mmCIF file of C-alpha atoms and ligand atoms in Angstrom:
data_model
loop_
_atom_site.group_PDB
_atom_site.id
_atom_site.type_symbol
_atom_site.label_atom_id
_atom_site.label_comp_id
_atom_site.label_asym_id
_atom_site.label_seq_id
_atom_site.Cartn_x
_atom_site.Cartn_y
_atom_site.Cartn_z
ATOM 1 C CA UNK Z 1 0.128 -0.104 0.001
ATOM 2 C CA UNK Z 2 1.372 3.430 -1.048
ATOM 3 C CA UNK Z 3 1.772 5.898 1.924
ATOM 4 C CA UNK Z 4 1.373 9.603 0.947
ATOM 5 C CA UNK Z 5 2.707 12.268 3.382
ATOM 6 C CA UNK Z 6 0.175 15.277 3.212
ATOM 7 C CA UNK Z 7 0.342 18.743 4.826
ATOM 8 C CA UNK Z 8 -2.178 19.211 7.410
ATOM 9 C CA UNK Z 9 -3.851 22.388 8.658
ATOM 10 C CA UNK Z 10 -6.274 23.087 11.393
ATOM 11 C CA UNK Z 11 -9.391 20.805 11.641
ATOM 12 C CA UNK Z 12 -7.762 18.269 9.343
ATOM 13 C CA UNK Z 13 -7.771 20.636 6.299
ATOM 14 C CA UNK Z 14 -5.302 19.638 3.392
ATOM 15 C CA UNK Z 15 -4.395 22.715 1.375
ATOM 16 C CA UNK Z 16 -1.100 21.603 -0.394
ATOM 17 C CA UNK Z 17 -1.350 22.172 -3.851
ATOM 18 C CA UNK Z 18 1.547 19.999 -4.659
ATOM 19 C CA UNK Z 19 -0.183 17.112 -2.613
ATOM 20 C CA UNK Z 20 -3.264 17.666 -4.486
ATOM 21 C CA UNK Z 21 -1.350 16.866 -7.682
ATOM 22 C CA UNK Z 22 -0.154 13.640 -6.266
ATOM 23 C CA UNK Z 23 -3.523 12.745 -5.035
ATOM 24 C CA UNK Z 24 -5.139 13.304 -8.388
ATOM 25 C CA UNK Z 25 -2.280 11.268 -10.121
ATOM 26 C CA UNK Z 26 -2.883 8.462 -7.718
ATOM 27 C CA UNK Z 27 -6.723 8.471 -8.424
ATOM 28 C CA UNK Z 28 -5.911 8.710 -12.204
ATOM 29 C CA UNK Z 29 -3.915 5.433 -11.783
ATOM 30 C CA UNK Z 30 -6.744 3.786 -9.909
ATOM 31 C CA UNK Z 31 -4.295 3.396 -6.895
ATOM 32 C CA UNK Z 32 -5.471 3.595 -3.272
ATOM 33 C CA UNK Z 33 -3.080 4.982 -0.764
ATOM 34 C CA UNK Z 34 -2.639 5.338 3.064
ATOM 35 C CA UNK Z 35 -2.668 9.071 4.245
ATOM 36 C CA UNK Z 36 -0.235 10.384 6.668
ATOM 37 C CA UNK Z 37 -0.795 13.885 7.796
ATOM 38 C CA UNK Z 38 2.298 16.018 8.495
ATOM 39 C CA UNK Z 39 2.404 19.558 9.884
ATOM 40 C CA UNK Z 40 4.977 22.230 9.009
ATOM 41 C CA UNK Z 41 6.831 21.380 12.386
ATOM 42 C CA UNK Z 42 6.711 17.528 12.002
ATOM 43 C CA UNK Z 43 9.322 17.306 9.331
ATOM 44 C CA UNK Z 44 10.850 14.244 11.165
ATOM 45 C CA UNK Z 45 8.044 12.268 9.615
ATOM 46 C CA UNK Z 46 9.676 12.740 6.261
ATOM 47 C CA UNK Z 47 13.408 12.605 7.283
ATOM 48 C CA UNK Z 48 13.563 9.227 5.980
ATOM 49 C CA UNK Z 49 13.116 10.727 2.605
ATOM 50 C CA UNK Z 50 15.780 13.497 2.931
ATOM 51 C CA UNK Z 51 12.936 15.844 2.228
ATOM 52 C CA UNK Z 52 11.878 19.218 3.764
ATOM 53 C CA UNK Z 53 8.557 19.353 1.726
ATOM 54 C CA UNK Z 54 5.540 17.364 0.882
ATOM 55 C CA UNK Z 55 4.363 15.254 -1.076
ATOM 56 C CA UNK Z 56 6.417 12.283 -0.342
ATOM 57 C CA UNK Z 57 5.331 8.760 -1.184
ATOM 58 C CA UNK Z 58 6.609 5.578 0.181
ATOM 59 C CA UNK Z 59 5.792 2.863 -2.534
ATOM 60 C CA UNK Z 60 7.141 -0.443 -1.550
ATOM 61 C CA UNK Z 61 10.759 -0.217 -1.857
ATOM 62 C CA UNK Z 62 10.458 3.300 -3.588
ATOM 63 C CA UNK Z 63 10.720 6.579 -1.629
ATOM 64 C CA UNK Z 64 9.818 9.507 -3.789
ATOM 65 C CA UNK Z 65 9.745 13.259 -2.977
ATOM 66 C CA UNK Z 66 8.507 16.138 -5.018
ATOM 67 C CA UNK Z 67 5.259 16.191 -6.748
ATOM 68 C CA UNK Z 68 6.862 15.959 -10.410
ATOM 69 C CA UNK Z 69 9.118 13.071 -9.511
ATOM 70 C CA UNK Z 70 6.053 11.413 -7.955
ATOM 71 C CA UNK Z 71 4.101 11.675 -11.287
ATOM 72 C CA UNK Z 72 6.946 10.237 -13.189
ATOM 73 C CA UNK Z 73 7.511 7.348 -10.536
ATOM 74 C CA UNK Z 74 3.661 6.605 -10.859
ATOM 75 C CA UNK Z 75 3.615 6.682 -14.640
ATOM 76 C CA UNK Z 76 6.686 4.281 -14.891
ATOM 77 C CA UNK Z 77 5.648 1.888 -12.190
ATOM 78 C CA UNK Z 78 1.892 1.764 -13.291
ATOM 79 C CA UNK Z 79 1.897 2.286 -16.912
ATOM 80 C CA UNK Z 80 -1.783 1.807 -17.374
ATOM 81 C CA UNK Z 81 -3.799 4.712 -17.774
ATOM 82 C CA UNK Z 82 -0.710 7.131 -18.671
ATOM 83 C CA UNK Z 83 -0.674 10.411 -16.932
ATOM 84 C CA UNK Z 84 1.179 12.146 -19.629
ATOM 85 C CA UNK Z 85 0.833 9.983 -22.687
ATOM 86 C CA UNK Z 86 3.472 11.085 -25.444
ATOM 87 C CA UNK Z 87 3.205 14.510 -23.977
ATOM 88 C CA UNK Z 88 5.410 14.375 -20.733
ATOM 89 C CA UNK Z 89 7.179 17.463 -21.662
ATOM 90 C CA UNK Z 90 4.026 19.323 -22.095
ATOM 91 C CA UNK Z 91 2.840 18.161 -18.857
ATOM 92 C CA UNK Z 92 6.101 19.343 -17.143
ATOM 93 C CA UNK Z 93 5.705 22.786 -18.871
ATOM 94 C CA UNK Z 94 2.208 23.191 -17.592
ATOM 95 C CA UNK Z 95 3.240 22.158 -13.983
ATOM 96 C CA UNK Z 96 6.226 24.569 -14.130
ATOM 97 C CA UNK Z 97 3.809 27.377 -15.429
ATOM 98 C CA UNK Z 98 1.649 26.755 -12.341
ATOM 99 C CA UNK Z 99 4.522 26.609 -10.124
ATOM 100 C CA UNK Z 100 6.261 29.719 -11.396
ATOM 101 C CA UNK Z 101 3.202 31.967 -12.353
ATOM 102 C CA UNK Z 102 -0.184 30.740 -10.924
ATOM 103 C CA UNK Z 103 1.043 30.037 -7.421
ATOM 104 C CA UNK Z 104 2.844 33.391 -6.932
ATOM 105 C CA UNK Z 105 -0.151 35.192 -8.143
ATOM 106 C CA UNK Z 106 -2.346 33.377 -5.856
ATOM 107 C CA UNK Z 107 -0.087 33.548 -2.524
ATOM 108 C CA UNK Z 108 -0.391 37.109 -1.808
ATOM 109 C CA UNK Z 109 -4.327 37.079 -1.775
ATOM 110 C CA UNK Z 110 -4.499 33.946 0.216
ATOM 111 C CA UNK Z 111 -1.698 34.367 2.736
ATOM 112 C CA UNK Z 112 -3.731 35.857 5.689
ATOM 113 C CA UNK Z 113 -6.281 33.199 5.341
ATOM 114 C CA UNK Z 114 -3.738 30.412 5.215
ATOM 115 C CA UNK Z 115 -2.080 31.793 8.392
ATOM 116 C CA UNK Z 116 -5.420 31.688 10.205
ATOM 117 C CA UNK Z 117 -5.989 28.182 9.395
ATOM 118 C CA UNK Z 118 -2.405 26.745 9.929
ATOM 119 C CA UNK Z 119 -2.530 24.714 13.145
ATOM 120 C CA UNK Z 120 -1.628 26.662 16.255
ATOM 121 C CA UNK Z 121 1.346 24.517 16.860
ATOM 122 C CA UNK Z 122 2.679 25.461 13.256
ATOM 123 C CA UNK Z 123 1.907 29.275 13.615
ATOM 124 C CA UNK Z 124 5.254 30.451 14.549
ATOM 125 C CA UNK Z 125 7.161 28.201 11.565
ATOM 126 C CA UNK Z 126 4.631 29.823 9.190
ATOM 127 C CA UNK Z 127 5.180 33.294 10.629
ATOM 128 C CA UNK Z 128 8.978 32.877 10.438
ATOM 129 C CA UNK Z 129 9.269 31.145 7.026
ATOM 130 C CA UNK Z 130 6.561 33.083 5.116
ATOM 131 C CA UNK Z 131 7.526 36.471 6.917
ATOM 132 C CA UNK Z 132 11.069 36.139 5.455
ATOM 133 C CA UNK Z 133 9.475 35.209 1.844
ATOM 134 C CA UNK Z 134 7.087 38.287 2.099
ATOM 135 C CA UNK Z 135 9.183 40.572 4.013
ATOM 136 C CA UNK Z 136 6.346 41.219 6.540
ATOM 137 C CA UNK Z 137 4.767 39.235 9.260
ATOM 138 C CA UNK Z 138 1.548 41.425 8.544
ATOM 139 C CA UNK Z 139 -0.017 38.852 6.490
ATOM 140 C CA UNK Z 140 -3.685 40.138 6.890
ATOM 141 C CA UNK Z 141 -2.363 43.626 5.812
ATOM 142 C CA UNK Z 142 -0.447 42.028 3.080
ATOM 143 C CA UNK Z 143 -3.351 40.262 1.946
ATOM 144 C CA UNK Z 144 -5.785 43.176 1.973
ATOM 145 C CA UNK Z 145 -3.378 45.125 0.017
ATOM 146 C CA UNK Z 146 -3.119 42.377 -2.512
ATOM 147 C CA UNK Z 147 -6.891 42.089 -2.735
ATOM 148 C CA UNK Z 148 -7.172 45.890 -3.523
ATOM 149 C CA UNK Z 149 -6.088 44.949 -6.952
ATOM 150 C CA UNK Z 150 -8.974 42.468 -6.952
ATOM 151 C CA UNK Z 151 -8.586 38.819 -8.253
ATOM 152 C CA UNK Z 152 -8.025 40.543 -11.776
ATOM 153 C CA UNK Z 153 -4.319 40.219 -11.490
ATOM 154 C CA UNK Z 154 -4.791 36.418 -10.656
ATOM 155 C CA UNK Z 155 -7.361 35.897 -13.252
ATOM 156 C CA UNK Z 156 -5.115 37.442 -15.958
ATOM 157 C CA UNK Z 157 -2.427 34.824 -15.363
ATOM 158 C CA UNK Z 158 -4.888 32.158 -16.263
ATOM 159 C CA UNK Z 159 -5.091 33.498 -19.860
ATOM 160 C CA UNK Z 160 -3.284 30.689 -21.615
ATOM 161 C CA UNK Z 161 -5.494 28.166 -19.809
ATOM 162 C CA UNK Z 162 -8.648 30.105 -20.596
ATOM 163 C CA UNK Z 163 -7.803 29.969 -24.303
ATOM 164 C CA UNK Z 164 -7.433 26.339 -24.253
ATOM 165 C CA UNK Z 165 -10.638 25.756 -22.168
ATOM 166 C CA UNK Z 166 -12.786 27.675 -24.474
ATOM 167 C CA UNK Z 167 -12.288 25.085 -27.042
ATOM 168 C CA UNK Z 168 -11.877 21.697 -25.090
ATOM 169 C CA UNK Z 169 -13.238 20.400 -21.836
ATOM 170 C CA UNK Z 170 -9.823 19.670 -20.331
ATOM 171 C CA UNK Z 171 -6.160 21.296 -20.663
ATOM 172 C CA UNK Z 172 -5.343 17.700 -21.986
ATOM 173 C CA UNK Z 173 -8.237 17.227 -24.418
ATOM 174 C CA UNK Z 174 -11.307 15.327 -24.026
ATOM 175 C CA UNK Z 175 -10.172 13.693 -20.806
ATOM 176 C CA UNK Z 176 -8.115 15.062 -17.813
ATOM 177 C CA UNK Z 177 -4.580 14.356 -17.170
ATOM 178 C CA UNK Z 178 -1.475 15.680 -15.465
ATOM 179 C CA UNK Z 179 -1.582 19.172 -16.671
ATOM 180 C CA UNK Z 180 -5.281 19.488 -15.541
ATOM 181 C CA UNK Z 181 -4.117 17.988 -12.099
ATOM 182 C CA UNK Z 182 -1.412 20.660 -11.873
ATOM 183 C CA UNK Z 183 -3.707 23.573 -12.259
ATOM 184 C CA UNK Z 184 -6.506 21.982 -10.111
ATOM 185 C CA UNK Z 185 -4.023 21.786 -7.255
ATOM 186 C CA UNK Z 186 -3.707 25.573 -7.232
ATOM 187 C CA UNK Z 187 -7.594 25.852 -6.998
ATOM 188 C CA UNK Z 188 -7.759 23.402 -4.275
ATOM 189 C CA UNK Z 189 -5.235 25.208 -2.385
ATOM 190 C CA UNK Z 190 -7.438 28.415 -2.490
ATOM 191 C CA UNK Z 191 -10.589 26.417 -1.831
ATOM 192 C CA UNK Z 192 -9.158 24.770 1.387
ATOM 193 C CA UNK Z 193 -7.630 28.169 2.479
ATOM 194 C CA UNK Z 194 -10.209 30.976 1.755
ATOM 195 C CA UNK Z 195 -13.822 31.834 1.013
ATOM 196 C CA UNK Z 196 -12.743 34.341 -1.568
ATOM 197 C CA UNK Z 197 -14.414 34.020 -5.043
ATOM 198 C CA UNK Z 198 -11.732 33.594 -7.819
ATOM 199 C CA UNK Z 199 -13.726 32.893 -10.858
ATOM 200 C CA UNK Z 200 -16.731 34.475 -12.278
ATOM 201 C CA UNK Z 201 -19.385 31.948 -13.603
ATOM 202 C CA UNK Z 202 -18.783 33.330 -17.059
ATOM 203 C CA UNK Z 203 -15.062 32.590 -17.065
ATOM 204 C CA UNK Z 204 -14.388 29.423 -19.191
ATOM 205 C CA UNK Z 205 -12.145 28.222 -16.459
ATOM 206 C CA UNK Z 206 -14.949 28.264 -14.093
ATOM 207 C CA UNK Z 207 -16.885 25.062 -15.695
ATOM 208 C CA UNK Z 208 -13.474 23.350 -16.044
ATOM 209 C CA UNK Z 209 -12.768 23.827 -12.144
ATOM 210 C CA UNK Z 210 -16.280 22.317 -11.569
ATOM 211 C CA UNK Z 211 -15.346 19.425 -13.668
ATOM 212 C CA UNK Z 212 -12.272 18.888 -11.787
ATOM 213 C CA UNK Z 213 -14.121 18.922 -8.394
ATOM 214 C CA UNK Z 214 -16.277 16.375 -9.633
ATOM 215 C CA UNK Z 215 -13.661 13.961 -10.764
ATOM 216 C CA UNK Z 216 -13.011 10.789 -8.868
ATOM 217 C CA UNK Z 217 -16.374 10.701 -7.192
ATOM 218 C CA UNK Z 218 -16.002 14.391 -6.098
ATOM 219 C CA UNK Z 219 -12.536 13.942 -4.290
ATOM 220 C CA UNK Z 220 -11.764 17.828 -4.463
ATOM 221 C CA UNK Z 221 -15.517 18.908 -3.776
ATOM 222 C CA UNK Z 222 -15.550 16.573 -0.622
ATOM 223 C CA UNK Z 223 -12.379 18.191 0.866
ATOM 224 C CA UNK Z 224 -12.856 20.540 3.788
ATOM 225 C CA UNK Z 225 -12.969 24.090 2.677
ATOM 226 C CA UNK Z 226 -12.351 27.340 4.222
HETATM 227 N N1 LIG C 1 8.692 21.257 -5.676
HETATM 228 C C1 LIG C 1 7.992 20.631 -4.572
HETATM 229 C C2 LIG C 1 7.213 21.778 -3.689
HETATM 230 C C3 LIG C 1 6.534 21.088 -2.611
HETATM 231 C C4 LIG C 1 6.372 22.095 -1.443
HETATM 232 O O1 LIG C 1 6.611 23.340 -1.691
HETATM 233 N N2 LIG C 1 5.433 21.591 -0.527
HETATM 234 C C5 LIG C 1 4.947 22.584 0.473
HETATM 235 C C6 LIG C 1 3.563 22.431 0.897
HETATM 236 S S1 LIG C 1 2.690 23.155 -0.483
HETATM 237 C C7 LIG C 1 5.718 22.236 1.818
HETATM 238 O O2 LIG C 1 6.014 20.860 2.160
HETATM 239 N N3 LIG C 1 6.258 23.114 2.413
HETATM 240 C C8 LIG C 1 6.839 22.828 3.734
HETATM 241 C C9 LIG C 1 7.446 24.114 4.438
HETATM 242 O O3 LIG C 1 7.260 25.274 3.933
HETATM 243 O O4 LIG C 1 8.049 23.886 5.311
HETATM 244 C C10 LIG C 1 6.936 19.725 -5.167
HETATM 245 O O5 LIG C 1 6.711 19.808 -6.268
HETATM 246 O O6 LIG C 1 6.656 18.672 -4.373
#
């Protein structure tokens, strides 16, 4: 049985966008897993993997850290139902676009709400690590300022996905695959962390997000929200 180490917030909330990618990839493969929640200050749980971040999976003799490495491992160890098909480089490109463009556009408008939902025992760690990243520990103030521009700035970065989703139901075509899971992880991060409305109903990304929430028996929709 595969073990997945997943970031945990208050009330068992699971916001990590990278862990969501791993969960979608496991479901895509039809694989079950044992879930091991890990708080920010419980890194000893993943020391065996020499990792400071989750997701980490333990799959028989294989210990794999990093969401992209996990996706590649799953696709080679379980070749049925390919995650990438011939388009592995395209999937890598989309996941990298989400990491480098979508997540940085989301983080400022989420950070105050994320902090409120971090387990109290992990709050000093979050304050220190994210404070250094942002140059302030006034996360509520930082978030309020970011939201003054509205979510328009965030929506603007979705334009490449929007153009594709105007023409087809998934980024990967008629069926979802890893590029969809990479972007869906970002939306689940937001969904678990904040009640903020990110997408208007007439945005072509909106129906795609609904389809992603419905996948795998509503796995994403069932997750505890903000
Ligand atoms: N490149 C890694 C990034 C993983 C990552 O940043 N995970 C975050 C949770 S979303 C984490 O574990 N952070 C731990 C920390 O900040 O101490 C991947 O794709 O798996």
